[in-house]
Amino acid sequence: MTRSILISPSILSADFARLGEEVRAIDEAGCDWVHIDVMDGHFVPNITIGPGVVKALRPHTTKPFDVHLMISPVDSYLDAFAQAGADIITVHPEAGPHIHRSVQHIKSLGVKAGVVLNPGTPAKMLDYLIDDVDLILVMSVNPGFGGQSFIENQLRKIAAIRKMIDKSGRDIRLQVDGGIDFTTAPRAIEAGADVLVAGTATFRGGAGAYADNIRKLRGG
Ligand code: DX5
Ligand code: ZN
């Protein structure tokens, strides 16, 4: 089966002083989704974007907002990110007491639900979530920062989850996030990923390079 490969640039690597313009630039450059990394300085050692910024960015593109929440406790913020314009909300099992409940909550808001596994979190975590999720995200770096190196053994996890998804017969996207560049992108795709998050590799070279960067990441 050939799957379409989607590119979701992480705006963590964009120029934060010109975020609206940057989102329009990646839209015009052909991205599929916009990956928004939300960090709280507690669940991860960095602080980034809140629902107010997501809301302010919403008029700048019609492409889906893929909101990766790295905040704990996460549940009390789900409504705010849905109202701000998230199309997909992805949560870490470690970020709240009841991941199954968090997934149901996201779906009840009319938003697609994703679960994200840290490098040390096993694929087995998905056994009783796979029936409900729309997206599974494999972190190929420890969350918190852009520009880190790809952790090789996550390819094995991607391959294992690809098998689980195919066996489920459900329409679930398999996303990879962290250290994705022109070398690691084809390897992640080969292992079974079909949505690539890329911050550094998308935004390198300034707006004139975004279209080329996105095309190369897609394998074109
Ligand atoms: C890390 C974030 C990533 C990050 C990826 O915590 O979840 O989305 O921005 O950055 P690169 O592509 O530079 O590794
Ligand atoms: Zn992310």
CSV table of C-alpha atoms and ligand atoms in Angstrom, one decimal:
chain,number,residue,atom,x,y,z
A,1,MET,CA,0.0,0.0,0.0
A,2,THR,CA,1.4,3.4,-0.9
A,3,ARG,CA,0.5,6.1,1.6
A,4,SER,CA,0.7,9.8,0.9
A,5,ILE,CA,3.5,11.5,2.9
A,6,LEU,CA,2.4,14.6,4.8
A,7,ILE,CA,4.8,17.3,6.0
A,8,SER,CA,4.0,19.2,9.2
A,9,PRO,CA,6.6,21.9,9.8
A,10,SER,CA,7.3,22.7,13.4
A,11,ILE,CA,7.0,26.5,13.9
A,12,LEU,CA,9.3,26.2,16.9
A,13,SER,CA,12.0,26.9,14.4
A,14,ALA,CA,10.2,29.9,12.8
A,15,ASP,CA,11.0,33.5,13.5
A,16,PHE,CA,8.7,34.1,16.6
A,17,ALA,CA,8.7,37.8,15.9
A,18,ARG,CA,7.0,37.2,12.5
A,19,LEU,CA,4.9,34.0,13.2
A,20,GLY,CA,1.9,34.9,11.1
A,21,GLU,CA,4.1,35.6,8.1
A,22,GLU,CA,6.1,32.4,8.7
A,23,VAL,CA,2.9,30.4,8.8
A,24,ARG,CA,1.7,31.9,5.5
A,25,ALA,CA,5.1,31.2,4.0
A,26,ILE,CA,5.1,27.5,4.8
A,27,ASP,CA,1.5,27.3,3.6
A,28,GLU,CA,2.5,28.8,0.3
A,29,ALA,CA,5.6,26.5,0.2
A,30,GLY,CA,3.3,23.5,0.2
A,31,CYS,CA,3.2,22.1,3.8
A,32,ASP,CA,0.3,19.8,4.6
A,33,TRP,CA,-0.2,20.6,8.3
A,34,VAL,CA,1.3,23.2,10.8
A,35,HIS,CA,2.9,21.6,13.8
A,36,ILE,CA,2.6,23.7,17.0
A,37,ASP,CA,4.8,22.7,19.9
A,38,VAL,CA,3.2,23.8,23.2
A,39,MET,CA,5.7,23.6,26.2
A,40,ASP,CA,5.2,24.6,29.8
A,41,GLY,CA,8.6,24.6,31.4
A,42,HIS,CA,7.4,21.8,33.7
A,43,PHE,CA,6.6,18.7,31.6
A,44,VAL,CA,9.5,19.7,29.4
A,45,PRO,CA,12.4,22.2,30.1
A,46,ASN,CA,11.2,24.9,27.7
A,47,ILE,CA,8.3,27.4,27.4
A,48,THR,CA,6.7,28.2,24.1
A,49,ILE,CA,3.2,28.9,22.9
A,50,GLY,CA,-0.2,29.1,24.5
A,51,PRO,CA,-3.8,29.1,23.1
A,52,GLY,CA,-3.8,32.8,22.6
A,53,VAL,CA,-1.0,32.5,20.0
A,54,VAL,CA,-2.8,29.5,18.3
A,55,LYS,CA,-5.9,31.7,18.0
A,56,ALA,CA,-3.9,34.6,16.6
A,57,LEU,CA,-2.4,32.3,14.0
A,58,ARG,CA,-5.6,30.7,12.9
A,59,PRO,CA,-6.6,33.4,10.3
A,60,HIS,CA,-3.2,33.0,8.6
A,61,THR,CA,-3.9,29.6,7.0
A,62,THR,CA,-6.6,27.1,6.3
A,63,LYS,CA,-4.2,24.1,6.8
A,64,PRO,CA,-4.8,21.8,9.8
A,65,PHE,CA,-3.2,22.9,13.0
A,66,ASP,CA,-1.4,19.9,14.5
A,67,VAL,CA,-1.0,20.9,18.2
A,68,HIS,CA,1.5,18.9,20.2
A,69,LEU,CA,0.9,19.4,23.9
A,70,MET,CA,3.9,19.1,26.2
A,71,ILE,CA,2.2,20.4,29.3
A,72,SER,CA,1.2,18.8,32.5
A,73,PRO,CA,-1.5,18.5,33.8
A,74,VAL,CA,-2.9,18.6,30.3
A,75,ASP,CA,-6.6,18.0,30.6
A,76,SER,CA,-7.7,21.4,31.8
A,77,TYR,CA,-6.2,23.0,28.6
A,78,LEU,CA,-7.8,20.8,26.0
A,79,ASP,CA,-10.9,23.0,25.5
A,80,ALA,CA,-8.8,26.1,25.2
A,81,PHE,CA,-6.7,24.7,22.4
A,82,ALA,CA,-9.7,23.3,20.6
A,83,GLN,CA,-11.5,26.7,20.8
A,84,ALA,CA,-8.3,28.4,19.6
A,85,GLY,CA,-8.5,26.4,16.3
A,86,ALA,CA,-6.6,23.1,16.8
A,87,ASP,CA,-7.6,20.4,14.3
A,88,ILE,CA,-5.5,17.7,15.9
A,89,ILE,CA,-4.5,17.6,19.5
A,90,THR,CA,-1.7,15.2,20.6
A,91,VAL,CA,-1.1,14.3,24.2
A,92,HIS,CA,1.6,12.4,26.1
A,93,PRO,CA,0.4,9.5,28.4
A,94,GLU,CA,2.7,10.9,31.1
A,95,ALA,CA,1.0,14.3,31.0
A,96,GLY,CA,-2.1,13.3,32.9
A,97,PRO,CA,-3.6,10.6,35.1
A,98,HIS,CA,-5.9,9.0,32.5
A,99,ILE,CA,-4.7,9.0,28.9
A,100,HIS,CA,-7.8,7.1,27.7
A,101,ARG,CA,-10.1,9.8,29.2
A,102,SER,CA,-7.9,12.6,27.6
A,103,VAL,CA,-8.4,11.0,24.2
A,104,GLN,CA,-12.1,10.8,24.7
A,105,HIS,CA,-12.2,14.4,25.8
A,106,ILE,CA,-10.4,15.6,22.7
A,107,LYS,CA,-12.7,13.7,20.5
A,108,SER,CA,-15.8,15.1,22.3
A,109,LEU,CA,-14.5,18.6,21.3
A,110,GLY,CA,-14.7,17.6,17.6
A,111,VAL,CA,-11.0,17.5,17.2
A,112,LYS,CA,-8.8,14.6,16.0
A,113,ALA,CA,-6.9,12.9,18.9
A,114,GLY,CA,-3.3,11.9,18.9
A,115,VAL,CA,-1.1,10.0,21.4
A,116,VAL,CA,2.6,10.6,21.5
A,117,LEU,CA,5.3,8.3,22.8
A,118,ASN,CA,8.6,9.6,24.2
A,119,PRO,CA,11.7,7.8,23.2
A,120,GLY,CA,11.6,5.7,26.4
A,121,THR,CA,7.9,4.9,26.2
A,122,PRO,CA,7.2,1.5,24.6
A,123,ALA,CA,4.8,0.8,21.7
A,124,LYS,CA,2.8,-1.4,24.1
A,125,MET,CA,1.4,1.7,25.6
A,126,LEU,CA,-0.9,1.8,22.6
A,127,ASP,CA,-2.6,-1.6,23.0
A,128,TYR,CA,-5.8,-0.2,24.5
A,129,LEU,CA,-5.7,3.2,22.8
A,130,ILE,CA,-5.4,2.2,19.2
A,131,ASP,CA,-9.1,1.7,18.8
A,132,ASP,CA,-9.7,5.4,19.5
A,133,VAL,CA,-6.8,7.5,18.2
A,134,ASP,CA,-6.6,9.3,14.9
A,135,LEU,CA,-2.8,9.8,15.1
A,136,ILE,CA,0.2,8.2,16.8
A,137,LEU,CA,3.3,10.3,17.2
A,138,VAL,CA,6.7,8.7,17.8
A,139,MET,CA,9.2,11.2,19.3
A,140,SER,CA,12.6,10.6,17.8
A,141,VAL,CA,14.2,13.0,20.3
A,142,ASN,CA,13.3,13.8,23.9
A,143,PRO,CA,10.8,16.6,23.8
A,144,GLY,CA,11.7,20.1,24.7
A,145,PHE,CA,13.9,21.6,21.9
A,146,GLY,CA,14.4,21.7,18.2
A,147,GLY,CA,17.6,20.9,16.5
A,148,GLN,CA,18.4,17.6,18.4
A,149,SER,CA,19.8,14.5,16.9
A,150,PHE,CA,17.5,11.7,15.7
A,151,ILE,CA,17.5,8.7,18.1
A,152,GLU,CA,18.1,5.7,15.8
A,153,ASN,CA,16.3,3.0,17.8
A,154,GLN,CA,13.0,4.8,17.3
A,155,LEU,CA,12.9,3.4,13.8
A,156,ARG,CA,12.2,0.0,15.3
A,157,LYS,CA,9.3,1.5,17.3
A,158,ILE,CA,7.9,3.1,14.1
A,159,ALA,CA,8.0,-0.2,12.3
A,160,ALA,CA,6.3,-2.0,15.2
A,161,ILE,CA,3.5,0.6,15.3
A,162,ARG,CA,3.1,0.5,11.6
A,163,LYS,CA,2.2,-3.2,12.0
A,164,MET,CA,-0.2,-2.5,14.8
A,165,ILE,CA,-2.0,0.2,12.7
A,166,ASP,CA,-2.2,-2.0,9.6
A,167,LYS,CA,-3.6,-4.9,11.7
A,168,SER,CA,-6.2,-2.5,13.3
A,169,GLY,CA,-7.5,-1.6,9.8
A,170,ARG,CA,-8.2,1.9,11.2
A,171,ASP,CA,-7.4,5.1,9.5
A,172,ILE,CA,-4.5,6.3,11.8
A,173,ARG,CA,-1.7,8.5,10.8
A,174,LEU,CA,1.8,7.6,12.0
A,175,GLN,CA,3.9,10.7,12.7
A,176,VAL,CA,7.5,11.1,13.6
A,177,ASP,CA,9.0,14.2,15.3
A,178,GLY,CA,12.6,15.2,16.1
A,179,GLY,CA,15.8,15.3,14.1
A,180,ILE,CA,14.0,14.8,10.8
A,181,ASP,CA,16.2,16.0,7.9
A,182,PHE,CA,16.8,14.9,4.3
A,183,THR,CA,18.7,11.9,5.6
A,184,THR,CA,16.5,10.7,8.3
A,185,ALA,CA,13.2,11.5,6.5
A,186,PRO,CA,13.4,8.6,4.0
A,187,ARG,CA,14.4,6.2,6.7
A,188,ALA,CA,11.4,7.1,8.9
A,189,ILE,CA,9.1,6.7,5.8
A,190,GLU,CA,10.7,3.4,5.0
A,191,ALA,CA,10.0,2.3,8.6
A,192,GLY,CA,6.3,3.2,8.2
A,193,ALA,CA,5.9,6.9,9.1
A,194,ASP,CA,3.5,8.9,7.0
A,195,VAL,CA,3.6,12.3,8.6
A,196,LEU,CA,6.9,14.0,9.1
A,197,VAL,CA,7.4,16.9,11.6
A,198,ALA,CA,10.4,19.0,10.7
A,199,GLY,CA,11.4,22.3,12.3
A,200,THR,CA,15.1,22.9,11.6
A,201,ALA,CA,15.0,21.2,8.2
A,202,THR,CA,12.0,23.2,7.0
A,203,PHE,CA,13.0,26.7,8.2
A,204,ARG,CA,16.7,26.5,7.2
A,205,GLY,CA,17.7,29.0,4.6
A,206,GLY,CA,14.9,31.5,5.0
A,207,ALA,CA,11.5,31.7,3.2
A,208,GLY,CA,13.0,31.3,-0.3
A,209,ALA,CA,14.1,27.8,0.7
A,210,TYR,CA,10.9,26.5,2.3
A,211,ALA,CA,9.3,25.0,-0.8
A,212,ASP,CA,12.4,23.2,-1.7
A,213,ASN,CA,13.0,22.0,1.8
A,214,ILE,CA,9.4,20.6,2.1
A,215,ARG,CA,9.6,19.0,-1.3
A,216,LYS,CA,12.9,17.2,-0.4
A,217,LEU,CA,11.5,16.1,3.0
A,218,ARG,CA,8.6,14.5,1.2
A,219,GLY,CA,11.1,12.7,-1.0
A,220,GLY,CA,10.3,14.6,-4.2
B,1,DX5,C1,10.5,18.8,20.2
B,1,DX5,C2,9.4,19.2,19.3
B,1,DX5,C3,9.7,19.1,17.9
B,1,DX5,C4,10.8,20.0,17.4
B,1,DX5,C5,11.4,19.4,16.2
B,1,DX5,O1,10.1,18.8,21.5
B,1,DX5,O2,8.3,18.4,19.6
B,1,DX5,O3,8.5,19.3,17.1
B,1,DX5,O4,10.4,21.3,17.1
B,1,DX5,O5,12.5,20.1,15.8
B,1,DX5,P1,13.6,19.6,14.8
B,1,DX5,O6,12.8,19.2,13.5
B,1,DX5,O7,14.5,20.7,14.7
B,1,DX5,O8,14.2,18.4,15.5
B,2,ZN,ZN,6.5,18.5,18.3
